[in-house]
Amino acid sequence: MASKSSIDNELIPITALNCSFRKKLGLYLNPTNAVAADWRTVAEMMDFIYLEIKNFEKTEYPFEKVLKEWETRPEATVANLLSILEKAERKDVISDLREIIDDDCRKYLERQQRKPVQVPVVDSCGPRTREREGITLCDDPQGLTPETFDAFICYCQSDFQFVHEMIKQLEQTEYNLKLCVFDRDVLPGTCVWTITSELIEKRCKRMVVVISDDYLESDACDFQTKFALSLCPNTQSKRLIPVVYKSMVKPFPNILRFLTICDYTRPHTQRWFWIRLAKALSLP
């Protein structure tokens, strides 16, 4: 069991904090306060823009909505939340809720420790860790050398023509990259969510997200994007790369607006589009 003094809040995502904490934090920050900083101040410090804050005002419990949106960002850790509250001069909130925070963090760490570990498989080649076998077209049937990729491509079916262009520009040129395209590379008869998680986390160095209006309506794309973001909480791995290839009517997704994008819609930068994307995917 982790002691309170040994807990590193910088490594604990904000999703570790449970409903009771969120409800009590809302009781402190939701009411409009002429003296102390309220939820609007905290939202600004979380880098939400004016229009987003005005939208949050329309909800009955605005700070709960702010927290839910913020938790999808890589910087959304318990340590950063405490730092924001301290800078907003709401040390009273930290003091009053400290016990709940520590308890939630401790329970989170205990759950992480209880996660099942992979069982070593002993064969003639010695001990090894078993990966999921036979999930992609070029997998080794014995599971000795699972197929790996430079990037997983997150897309919806209506954008498949652009995915074909991506294959042509990145795989069939001097860049010689290897892309994981679900409809092409994944064998049928497997559990979609389980295999997708396996590919993104263990088989692919990065993920390219093809953003479009239809992407915003796709449950599969939503799952893939949020799963990939959860794997790089400090953004140091540059794991996720958003790509826009046609004009959109709907707003760009909030959970991706902190990332630099490859934009194919601007004619004066198209000549550099594939070079930039290929370079990003070629990094170690």
PDB file of C-alpha atoms in Angstrom:
ATOM      1  CA  MET A   1       0.000   0.000   0.000  1.00  0.00           C
ATOM      2  CA  ALA A   2       1.323   3.445  -0.930  1.00  0.00           C
ATOM      3  CA  SER A   3       1.849   5.837   1.954  1.00  0.00           C
ATOM      4  CA  LYS A   4       0.682   9.416   1.648  1.00  0.00           C
ATOM      5  CA  SER A   5       4.239  10.710   1.645  1.00  0.00           C
ATOM      6  CA  SER A   6       5.244   8.393  -1.204  1.00  0.00           C
ATOM      7  CA  ILE A   7       2.457   9.405  -3.583  1.00  0.00           C
ATOM      8  CA  ASP A   8       3.705  11.296  -6.649  1.00  0.00           C
ATOM      9  CA  ASN A   9       0.666  13.295  -7.790  1.00  0.00           C
ATOM     10  CA  GLU A  10       2.471  14.300 -10.991  1.00  0.00           C
ATOM     11  CA  LEU A  11       2.043  10.743 -12.258  1.00  0.00           C
ATOM     12  CA  ILE A  12      -1.601  10.351 -11.243  1.00  0.00           C
ATOM     13  CA  PRO A  13      -4.253  11.357 -13.818  1.00  0.00           C
ATOM     14  CA  ILE A  14      -7.193  13.470 -12.749  1.00  0.00           C
ATOM     15  CA  THR A  15      -9.472  10.531 -13.595  1.00  0.00           C
ATOM     16  CA  ALA A  16      -8.236   8.929 -10.356  1.00  0.00           C
ATOM     17  CA  LEU A  17     -10.367  11.405  -8.387  1.00  0.00           C
ATOM     18  CA  ASN A  18     -13.811   9.962  -7.722  1.00  0.00           C
ATOM     19  CA  CYS A  19     -17.330  11.385  -7.817  1.00  0.00           C
ATOM     20  CA  SER A  20     -17.445  12.415  -4.148  1.00  0.00           C
ATOM     21  CA  PHE A  21     -14.395  14.643  -4.616  1.00  0.00           C
ATOM     22  CA  ARG A  22     -15.755  16.167  -7.828  1.00  0.00           C
ATOM     23  CA  LYS A  23     -19.100  16.930  -6.194  1.00  0.00           C
ATOM     24  CA  LYS A  24     -17.479  18.611  -3.182  1.00  0.00           C
ATOM     25  CA  LEU A  25     -15.046  20.564  -5.358  1.00  0.00           C
ATOM     26  CA  GLY A  26     -18.021  21.818  -7.359  1.00  0.00           C
ATOM     27  CA  LEU A  27     -19.665  23.033  -4.153  1.00  0.00           C
ATOM     28  CA  TYR A  28     -16.643  25.275  -3.582  1.00  0.00           C
ATOM     29  CA  LEU A  29     -16.204  26.542  -7.136  1.00  0.00           C
ATOM     30  CA  ASN A  30     -19.632  26.560  -8.831  1.00  0.00           C
ATOM     31  CA  PRO A  31     -21.179  29.438  -6.820  1.00  0.00           C
ATOM     32  CA  THR A  32     -20.317  32.887  -8.153  1.00  0.00           C
ATOM     33  CA  ASN A  33     -17.906  34.397  -5.647  1.00  0.00           C
ATOM     34  CA  ALA A  34     -17.056  38.079  -5.564  1.00  0.00           C
ATOM     35  CA  VAL A  35     -14.110  37.524  -3.223  1.00  0.00           C
ATOM     36  CA  ALA A  36     -12.504  34.169  -3.926  1.00  0.00           C
ATOM     37  CA  ALA A  37     -11.743  32.646  -7.331  1.00  0.00           C
ATOM     38  CA  ASP A  38     -14.626  30.586  -8.715  1.00  0.00           C
ATOM     39  CA  TRP A  39     -14.825  27.989 -11.506  1.00  0.00           C
ATOM     40  CA  ARG A  40     -14.370  30.598 -14.253  1.00  0.00           C
ATOM     41  CA  THR A  41     -10.955  31.598 -12.935  1.00  0.00           C
ATOM     42  CA  VAL A  42      -9.892  27.980 -12.657  1.00  0.00           C
ATOM     43  CA  ALA A  43     -11.193  27.239 -16.191  1.00  0.00           C
ATOM     44  CA  GLU A  44      -9.113  30.113 -17.597  1.00  0.00           C
ATOM     45  CA  MET A  45      -6.049  28.761 -15.809  1.00  0.00           C
ATOM     46  CA  MET A  46      -6.778  25.381 -17.417  1.00  0.00           C
ATOM     47  CA  ASP A  47      -6.439  27.183 -20.767  1.00  0.00           C
ATOM     48  CA  PHE A  48     -10.105  27.163 -21.775  1.00  0.00           C
ATOM     49  CA  ILE A  49     -11.035  30.067 -24.051  1.00  0.00           C
ATOM     50  CA  TYR A  50     -13.812  32.598 -23.532  1.00  0.00           C
ATOM     51  CA  LEU A  51     -16.341  30.882 -25.824  1.00  0.00           C
ATOM     52  CA  GLU A  52     -15.804  27.542 -24.105  1.00  0.00           C
ATOM     53  CA  ILE A  53     -16.357  29.123 -20.699  1.00  0.00           C
ATOM     54  CA  LYS A  54     -19.571  30.768 -21.946  1.00  0.00           C
ATOM     55  CA  ASN A  55     -20.793  27.329 -23.048  1.00  0.00           C
ATOM     56  CA  PHE A  56     -19.948  25.866 -19.647  1.00  0.00           C
ATOM     57  CA  GLU A  57     -22.111  28.592 -18.051  1.00  0.00           C
ATOM     58  CA  LYS A  58     -25.182  27.055 -19.688  1.00  0.00           C
ATOM     59  CA  THR A  59     -24.864  23.854 -17.629  1.00  0.00           C
ATOM     60  CA  GLU A  60     -26.262  23.358 -14.149  1.00  0.00           C
ATOM     61  CA  TYR A  61     -22.927  22.258 -12.696  1.00  0.00           C
ATOM     62  CA  PRO A  62     -20.309  24.087 -14.804  1.00  0.00           C
ATOM     63  CA  PHE A  63     -17.146  23.025 -12.996  1.00  0.00           C
ATOM     64  CA  GLU A  64     -17.991  19.343 -13.299  1.00  0.00           C
ATOM     65  CA  LYS A  65     -18.209  19.925 -17.063  1.00  0.00           C
ATOM     66  CA  VAL A  66     -14.901  21.838 -17.039  1.00  0.00           C
ATOM     67  CA  LEU A  67     -13.195  18.990 -15.185  1.00  0.00           C
ATOM     68  CA  LYS A  68     -14.621  16.385 -17.560  1.00  0.00           C
ATOM     69  CA  GLU A  69     -13.295  18.289 -20.587  1.00  0.00           C
ATOM     70  CA  TRP A  70      -9.930  19.012 -18.972  1.00  0.00           C
ATOM     71  CA  GLU A  71      -9.320  15.397 -17.966  1.00  0.00           C
ATOM     72  CA  THR A  72      -8.896  14.409 -21.639  1.00  0.00           C
ATOM     73  CA  ARG A  73      -5.792  16.590 -21.898  1.00  0.00           C
ATOM     74  CA  PRO A  74      -2.309  15.197 -21.263  1.00  0.00           C
ATOM     75  CA  GLU A  75      -1.536  17.777 -18.573  1.00  0.00           C
ATOM     76  CA  ALA A  76      -4.585  16.747 -16.509  1.00  0.00           C
ATOM     77  CA  THR A  77      -2.832  15.327 -13.465  1.00  0.00           C
ATOM     78  CA  VAL A  78      -3.665  15.636  -9.792  1.00  0.00           C
ATOM     79  CA  ALA A  79      -0.493  17.661  -9.247  1.00  0.00           C
ATOM     80  CA  ASN A  80      -1.460  20.180 -11.932  1.00  0.00           C
ATOM     81  CA  LEU A  81      -4.971  20.561 -10.513  1.00  0.00           C
ATOM     82  CA  LEU A  82      -3.537  21.293  -7.052  1.00  0.00           C
ATOM     83  CA  SER A  83      -1.074  23.747  -8.597  1.00  0.00           C
ATOM     84  CA  ILE A  84      -3.903  25.584 -10.392  1.00  0.00           C
ATOM     85  CA  LEU A  85      -5.987  25.784  -7.212  1.00  0.00           C
ATOM     86  CA  GLU A  86      -2.978  27.132  -5.326  1.00  0.00           C
ATOM     87  CA  LYS A  87      -2.257  29.784  -7.965  1.00  0.00           C
ATOM     88  CA  ALA A  88      -5.949  30.733  -7.861  1.00  0.00           C
ATOM     89  CA  GLU A  89      -5.466  31.277  -4.118  1.00  0.00           C
ATOM     90  CA  ARG A  90      -7.917  28.542  -3.211  1.00  0.00           C
ATOM     91  CA  LYS A  91      -5.706  26.855  -0.625  1.00  0.00           C
ATOM     92  CA  ASP A  92      -8.849  26.521   1.479  1.00  0.00           C
ATOM     93  CA  VAL A  93     -10.188  24.025  -1.050  1.00  0.00           C
ATOM     94  CA  ILE A  94      -6.939  22.048  -1.045  1.00  0.00           C
ATOM     95  CA  SER A  95      -6.854  21.987   2.749  1.00  0.00           C
ATOM     96  CA  ASP A  96     -10.474  20.908   3.161  1.00  0.00           C
ATOM     97  CA  LEU A  97     -10.358  18.219   0.459  1.00  0.00           C
ATOM     98  CA  ARG A  98      -6.786  16.997   0.980  1.00  0.00           C
ATOM     99  CA  GLU A  99      -7.833  13.844   2.792  1.00  0.00           C
ATOM    100  CA  ILE A 100     -10.209  12.833  -0.011  1.00  0.00           C
ATOM    101  CA  ILE A 101      -7.544  13.562  -2.645  1.00  0.00           C
ATOM    102  CA  ASP A 102      -4.928  11.455  -0.864  1.00  0.00           C
ATOM    103  CA  ASP A 103      -7.414   8.630  -0.356  1.00  0.00           C
ATOM    104  CA  ASP A 104      -8.438   8.595  -4.044  1.00  0.00           C
ATOM    105  CA  CYS A 105      -4.795   8.668  -5.161  1.00  0.00           C
ATOM    106  CA  ARG A 106      -3.900   5.817  -2.820  1.00  0.00           C
ATOM    107  CA  LYS A 107      -6.816   3.713  -4.106  1.00  0.00           C
ATOM    108  CA  TYR A 108      -5.783   4.463  -7.700  1.00  0.00           C
ATOM    109  CA  LEU A 109      -2.229   3.263  -7.067  1.00  0.00           C
ATOM    110  CA  GLU A 110      -3.519   0.123  -5.373  1.00  0.00           C
ATOM    111  CA  ARG A 111      -5.741  -0.634  -8.375  1.00  0.00           C
ATOM    112  CA  GLN A 112      -2.764  -0.186 -10.688  1.00  0.00           C
ATOM    113  CA  GLN A 113      -0.735  -2.637  -8.618  1.00  0.00           C
ATOM    114  CA  ARG A 114      -3.543  -5.201  -8.724  1.00  0.00           C
ATOM    115  CA  LYS A 115      -3.685  -5.204 -12.534  1.00  0.00           C
ATOM    116  CA  PRO A 116      -2.951  -8.692 -13.848  1.00  0.00           C
ATOM    117  CA  VAL A 117       0.566  -9.164 -15.149  1.00  0.00           C
ATOM    118  CA  GLN A 118       1.391 -11.072 -18.307  1.00  0.00           C
ATOM    119  CA  VAL A 119       2.372 -14.682 -17.640  1.00  0.00           C
ATOM    120  CA  PRO A 120       5.798 -15.663 -18.978  1.00  0.00           C
ATOM    121  CA  VAL A 121       5.635 -18.530 -21.476  1.00  0.00           C
ATOM    122  CA  VAL A 122       8.587 -20.917 -21.453  1.00  0.00           C
ATOM    123  CA  ASP A 123       9.566 -22.609 -24.714  1.00  0.00           C
ATOM    124  CA  SER A 124      12.742 -23.827 -26.409  1.00  0.00           C
ATOM    125  CA  CYS A 125      13.857 -20.240 -26.898  1.00  0.00           C
ATOM    126  CA  GLY A 126      13.646 -19.479 -23.166  1.00  0.00           C
ATOM    127  CA  PRO A 127      11.135 -17.350 -21.235  1.00  0.00           C
ATOM    128  CA  ARG A 128       9.175 -14.701 -23.114  1.00  0.00           C
ATOM    129  CA  THR A 129       6.058 -12.602 -22.615  1.00  0.00           C
ATOM    130  CA  ARG A 130       3.086 -13.750 -24.628  1.00  0.00           C
ATOM    131  CA  GLU A 131       1.596 -11.164 -26.975  1.00  0.00           C
ATOM    132  CA  ARG A 132      -1.727 -11.538 -28.699  1.00  0.00           C
ATOM    133  CA  GLU A 133      -1.034 -13.742 -31.695  1.00  0.00           C
ATOM    134  CA  GLY A 134      -2.452 -13.761 -35.191  1.00  0.00           C
ATOM    135  CA  ILE A 135      -4.287 -10.443 -35.181  1.00  0.00           C
ATOM    136  CA  THR A 136      -2.736  -8.809 -38.255  1.00  0.00           C
ATOM    137  CA  LEU A 137      -2.115  -9.987 -41.790  1.00  0.00           C
ATOM    138  CA  CYS A 138       1.640 -10.477 -41.404  1.00  0.00           C
ATOM    139  CA  ASP A 139       1.746 -11.728 -37.818  1.00  0.00           C
ATOM    140  CA  ASP A 140       3.963 -14.695 -37.061  1.00  0.00           C
ATOM    141  CA  PRO A 141       1.507 -17.586 -36.449  1.00  0.00           C
ATOM    142  CA  GLN A 142       3.692 -18.699 -33.510  1.00  0.00           C
ATOM    143  CA  GLY A 143       3.615 -15.238 -31.940  1.00  0.00           C
ATOM    144  CA  LEU A 144       7.417 -14.980 -31.856  1.00  0.00           C
ATOM    145  CA  THR A 145       7.635 -11.784 -33.906  1.00  0.00           C
ATOM    146  CA  PRO A 146       4.399  -9.781 -33.743  1.00  0.00           C
ATOM    147  CA  GLU A 147       3.933  -7.337 -36.610  1.00  0.00           C
ATOM    148  CA  THR A 148       4.719  -3.732 -35.685  1.00  0.00           C
ATOM    149  CA  PHE A 149       3.973  -0.420 -37.421  1.00  0.00           C
ATOM    150  CA  ASP A 150       5.166   3.163 -37.576  1.00  0.00           C
ATOM    151  CA  ALA A 151       1.648   4.494 -37.087  1.00  0.00           C
ATOM    152  CA  PHE A 152      -1.937   3.454 -36.450  1.00  0.00           C
ATOM    153  CA  ILE A 153      -4.369   5.334 -38.714  1.00  0.00           C
ATOM    154  CA  CYS A 154      -7.544   6.486 -36.971  1.00  0.00           C
ATOM    155  CA  TYR A 155     -10.211   7.215 -39.589  1.00  0.00           C
ATOM    156  CA  CYS A 156     -13.898   6.778 -40.405  1.00  0.00           C
ATOM    157  CA  GLN A 157     -15.131   5.007 -43.516  1.00  0.00           C
ATOM    158  CA  SER A 158     -16.117   8.184 -45.355  1.00  0.00           C
ATOM    159  CA  ASP A 159     -12.452   9.313 -45.239  1.00  0.00           C
ATOM    160  CA  PHE A 160     -11.049   6.082 -46.660  1.00  0.00           C
ATOM    161  CA  GLN A 161     -10.118   7.671 -49.987  1.00  0.00           C
ATOM    162  CA  PHE A 162      -7.700   9.972 -48.177  1.00  0.00           C
ATOM    163  CA  VAL A 163      -6.316   6.967 -46.273  1.00  0.00           C
ATOM    164  CA  HIS A 164      -5.545   5.387 -49.673  1.00  0.00           C
ATOM    165  CA  GLU A 165      -3.657   8.556 -50.600  1.00  0.00           C
ATOM    166  CA  MET A 166      -1.795   8.371 -47.295  1.00  0.00           C
ATOM    167  CA  ILE A 167      -0.742   4.796 -48.068  1.00  0.00           C
ATOM    168  CA  LYS A 168       0.475   5.880 -51.514  1.00  0.00           C
ATOM    169  CA  GLN A 169       2.458   8.874 -50.203  1.00  0.00           C
ATOM    170  CA  LEU A 170       3.977   7.316 -47.081  1.00  0.00           C
ATOM    171  CA  GLU A 171       4.355   3.594 -47.817  1.00  0.00           C
ATOM    172  CA  GLN A 172       5.012   3.514 -51.558  1.00  0.00           C
ATOM    173  CA  THR A 173       7.631   6.272 -51.693  1.00  0.00           C
ATOM    174  CA  GLU A 174      11.153   6.807 -50.371  1.00  0.00           C
ATOM    175  CA  TYR A 175       9.698   7.307 -46.881  1.00  0.00           C
ATOM    176  CA  ASN A 176       8.956   3.556 -46.759  1.00  0.00           C
ATOM    177  CA  LEU A 177       6.789   3.839 -43.635  1.00  0.00           C
ATOM    178  CA  LYS A 178       4.532   1.068 -42.401  1.00  0.00           C
ATOM    179  CA  LEU A 179       0.976   2.091 -41.534  1.00  0.00           C
ATOM    180  CA  CYS A 180      -1.610   0.092 -39.627  1.00  0.00           C
ATOM    181  CA  VAL A 181      -4.900   0.460 -41.534  1.00  0.00           C
ATOM    182  CA  PHE A 182      -7.583  -1.503 -39.718  1.00  0.00           C
ATOM    183  CA  ASP A 183      -9.596  -2.545 -42.782  1.00  0.00           C
ATOM    184  CA  ARG A 184      -6.462  -3.727 -44.565  1.00  0.00           C
ATOM    185  CA  ASP A 185      -4.216  -5.151 -41.849  1.00  0.00           C
ATOM    186  CA  VAL A 186      -6.426  -6.633 -39.105  1.00  0.00           C
ATOM    187  CA  LEU A 187      -7.717 -10.179 -39.466  1.00  0.00           C
ATOM    188  CA  PRO A 188     -11.476 -10.761 -39.101  1.00  0.00           C
ATOM    189  CA  GLY A 189     -12.962 -12.574 -36.122  1.00  0.00           C
ATOM    190  CA  THR A 190     -11.216 -10.603 -33.368  1.00  0.00           C
ATOM    191  CA  CYS A 191     -12.677  -8.335 -30.665  1.00  0.00           C
ATOM    192  CA  VAL A 192     -12.528  -4.824 -32.122  1.00  0.00           C
ATOM    193  CA  TRP A 193     -11.877  -2.873 -28.900  1.00  0.00           C
ATOM    194  CA  THR A 194      -9.332  -5.320 -27.484  1.00  0.00           C
ATOM    195  CA  ILE A 195      -7.344  -5.563 -30.700  1.00  0.00           C
ATOM    196  CA  THR A 196      -7.471  -1.817 -31.314  1.00  0.00           C
ATOM    197  CA  SER A 197      -6.028  -1.182 -27.836  1.00  0.00           C
ATOM    198  CA  GLU A 198      -3.317  -3.788 -28.420  1.00  0.00           C
ATOM    199  CA  LEU A 199      -2.306  -2.234 -31.744  1.00  0.00           C
ATOM    200  CA  ILE A 200      -2.228   1.365 -30.504  1.00  0.00           C
ATOM    201  CA  GLU A 201      -0.401   0.638 -27.258  1.00  0.00           C
ATOM    202  CA  LYS A 202       2.030  -2.133 -28.202  1.00  0.00           C
ATOM    203  CA  ARG A 203       2.358  -2.429 -31.968  1.00  0.00           C
ATOM    204  CA  CYS A 204       2.362   1.179 -33.254  1.00  0.00           C
ATOM    205  CA  LYS A 205       4.840   3.951 -32.424  1.00  0.00           C
ATOM    206  CA  ARG A 206       2.354   6.708 -33.164  1.00  0.00           C
ATOM    207  CA  MET A 207      -1.226   7.371 -34.246  1.00  0.00           C
ATOM    208  CA  VAL A 208      -2.438   9.600 -37.078  1.00  0.00           C
ATOM    209  CA  VAL A 209      -5.967  10.934 -36.565  1.00  0.00           C
ATOM    210  CA  VAL A 210      -7.819  11.889 -39.752  1.00  0.00           C
ATOM    211  CA  ILE A 211     -10.106  14.703 -38.580  1.00  0.00           C
ATOM    212  CA  SER A 212     -13.371  15.401 -40.419  1.00  0.00           C
ATOM    213  CA  ASP A 213     -17.007  16.140 -39.624  1.00  0.00           C
ATOM    214  CA  ASP A 214     -17.742  12.404 -39.814  1.00  0.00           C
ATOM    215  CA  TYR A 215     -14.851  11.654 -37.448  1.00  0.00           C
ATOM    216  CA  LEU A 216     -16.666  13.647 -34.765  1.00  0.00           C
ATOM    217  CA  GLU A 217     -19.650  11.278 -35.012  1.00  0.00           C
ATOM    218  CA  SER A 218     -17.624   8.056 -34.895  1.00  0.00           C
ATOM    219  CA  ASP A 219     -17.648   6.073 -31.629  1.00  0.00           C
ATOM    220  CA  ALA A 220     -14.686   4.012 -32.827  1.00  0.00           C
ATOM    221  CA  CYS A 221     -12.590   7.112 -33.584  1.00  0.00           C
ATOM    222  CA  ASP A 222     -13.569   8.645 -30.254  1.00  0.00           C
ATOM    223  CA  PHE A 223     -12.407   5.524 -28.399  1.00  0.00           C
ATOM    224  CA  GLN A 224      -9.132   5.281 -30.337  1.00  0.00           C
ATOM    225  CA  THR A 225      -8.283   8.951 -29.807  1.00  0.00           C
ATOM    226  CA  LYS A 226      -8.999   8.978 -26.075  1.00  0.00           C
ATOM    227  CA  PHE A 227      -7.138   5.703 -25.585  1.00  0.00           C
ATOM    228  CA  ALA A 228      -4.048   7.058 -27.381  1.00  0.00           C
ATOM    229  CA  LEU A 229      -4.159  10.285 -25.348  1.00  0.00           C
ATOM    230  CA  SER A 230      -4.300   8.286 -22.125  1.00  0.00           C
ATOM    231  CA  LEU A 231      -1.002   6.624 -23.066  1.00  0.00           C
ATOM    232  CA  CYS A 232       0.970   9.875 -23.326  1.00  0.00           C
ATOM    233  CA  PRO A 233      -0.035  12.071 -20.356  1.00  0.00           C
ATOM    234  CA  ASN A 234       3.074  14.272 -20.624  1.00  0.00           C
ATOM    235  CA  THR A 235       3.001  14.706 -24.460  1.00  0.00           C
ATOM    236  CA  GLN A 236       6.725  13.923 -24.558  1.00  0.00           C
ATOM    237  CA  SER A 237       6.333  11.007 -26.945  1.00  0.00           C
ATOM    238  CA  LYS A 238       4.530  13.030 -29.658  1.00  0.00           C
ATOM    239  CA  ARG A 239       2.388   9.926 -29.987  1.00  0.00           C
ATOM    240  CA  LEU A 240      -0.717  11.438 -31.592  1.00  0.00           C
ATOM    241  CA  ILE A 241      -0.748  13.500 -34.813  1.00  0.00           C
ATOM    242  CA  PRO A 242      -4.001  15.145 -36.013  1.00  0.00           C
ATOM    243  CA  VAL A 243      -4.477  15.549 -39.769  1.00  0.00           C
ATOM    244  CA  VAL A 244      -7.086  17.721 -41.498  1.00  0.00           C
ATOM    245  CA  TYR A 245      -7.495  17.079 -45.220  1.00  0.00           C
ATOM    246  CA  LYS A 246     -10.757  18.878 -46.068  1.00  0.00           C
ATOM    247  CA  SER A 247     -12.762  21.819 -44.771  1.00  0.00           C
ATOM    248  CA  MET A 248     -14.986  21.204 -41.763  1.00  0.00           C
ATOM    249  CA  VAL A 249     -18.346  22.634 -40.780  1.00  0.00           C
ATOM    250  CA  LYS A 250     -18.190  21.442 -37.180  1.00  0.00           C
ATOM    251  CA  PRO A 251     -15.612  22.824 -34.707  1.00  0.00           C
ATOM    252  CA  PHE A 252     -12.251  21.130 -34.286  1.00  0.00           C
ATOM    253  CA  PRO A 253     -12.366  18.686 -31.329  1.00  0.00           C
ATOM    254  CA  ASN A 254     -11.362  20.273 -28.028  1.00  0.00           C
ATOM    255  CA  ILE A 255      -9.345  17.287 -26.850  1.00  0.00           C
ATOM    256  CA  LEU A 256      -6.919  17.740 -29.756  1.00  0.00           C
ATOM    257  CA  ARG A 257      -6.572  21.509 -29.951  1.00  0.00           C
ATOM    258  CA  PHE A 258      -3.420  21.507 -27.792  1.00  0.00           C
ATOM    259  CA  LEU A 259      -1.573  19.525 -30.512  1.00  0.00           C
ATOM    260  CA  THR A 260       0.017  20.913 -33.662  1.00  0.00           C
ATOM    261  CA  ILE A 261      -1.719  19.564 -36.768  1.00  0.00           C
ATOM    262  CA  CYS A 262      -0.927  18.712 -40.379  1.00  0.00           C
ATOM    263  CA  ASP A 263      -3.380  20.774 -42.419  1.00  0.00           C
ATOM    264  CA  TYR A 264      -3.947  19.737 -46.049  1.00  0.00           C
ATOM    265  CA  THR A 265      -6.667  22.348 -46.610  1.00  0.00           C
ATOM    266  CA  ARG A 266      -4.264  25.269 -47.010  1.00  0.00           C
ATOM    267  CA  PRO A 267      -3.006  25.367 -50.629  1.00  0.00           C
ATOM    268  CA  HIS A 268       0.141  27.346 -49.817  1.00  0.00           C
ATOM    269  CA  THR A 269       1.399  24.684 -47.361  1.00  0.00           C
ATOM    270  CA  GLN A 270       0.323  21.510 -49.206  1.00  0.00           C
ATOM    271  CA  ARG A 271       3.773  21.038 -50.710  1.00  0.00           C
ATOM    272  CA  TRP A 272       5.178  20.475 -47.192  1.00  0.00           C
ATOM    273  CA  PHE A 273       2.282  18.374 -45.881  1.00  0.00           C
ATOM    274  CA  TRP A 274       3.631  14.889 -46.662  1.00  0.00           C
ATOM    275  CA  ILE A 275       7.218  15.854 -45.785  1.00  0.00           C
ATOM    276  CA  ARG A 276       6.185  17.077 -42.312  1.00  0.00           C
ATOM    277  CA  LEU A 277       3.946  14.077 -41.667  1.00  0.00           C
ATOM    278  CA  ALA A 278       6.570  11.570 -42.832  1.00  0.00           C
ATOM    279  CA  LYS A 279       9.249  13.233 -40.689  1.00  0.00           C
ATOM    280  CA  ALA A 280       7.030  13.132 -37.602  1.00  0.00           C
ATOM    281  CA  LEU A 281       6.309   9.441 -38.145  1.00  0.00           C
ATOM    282  CA  SER A 282       9.976   8.622 -38.749  1.00  0.00           C
ATOM    283  CA  LEU A 283      11.183   9.947 -35.399  1.00  0.00           C
ATOM    284  CA  PRO A 284      12.446   7.312 -32.939  1.00  0.00           C
TER     285      PRO A 284
END
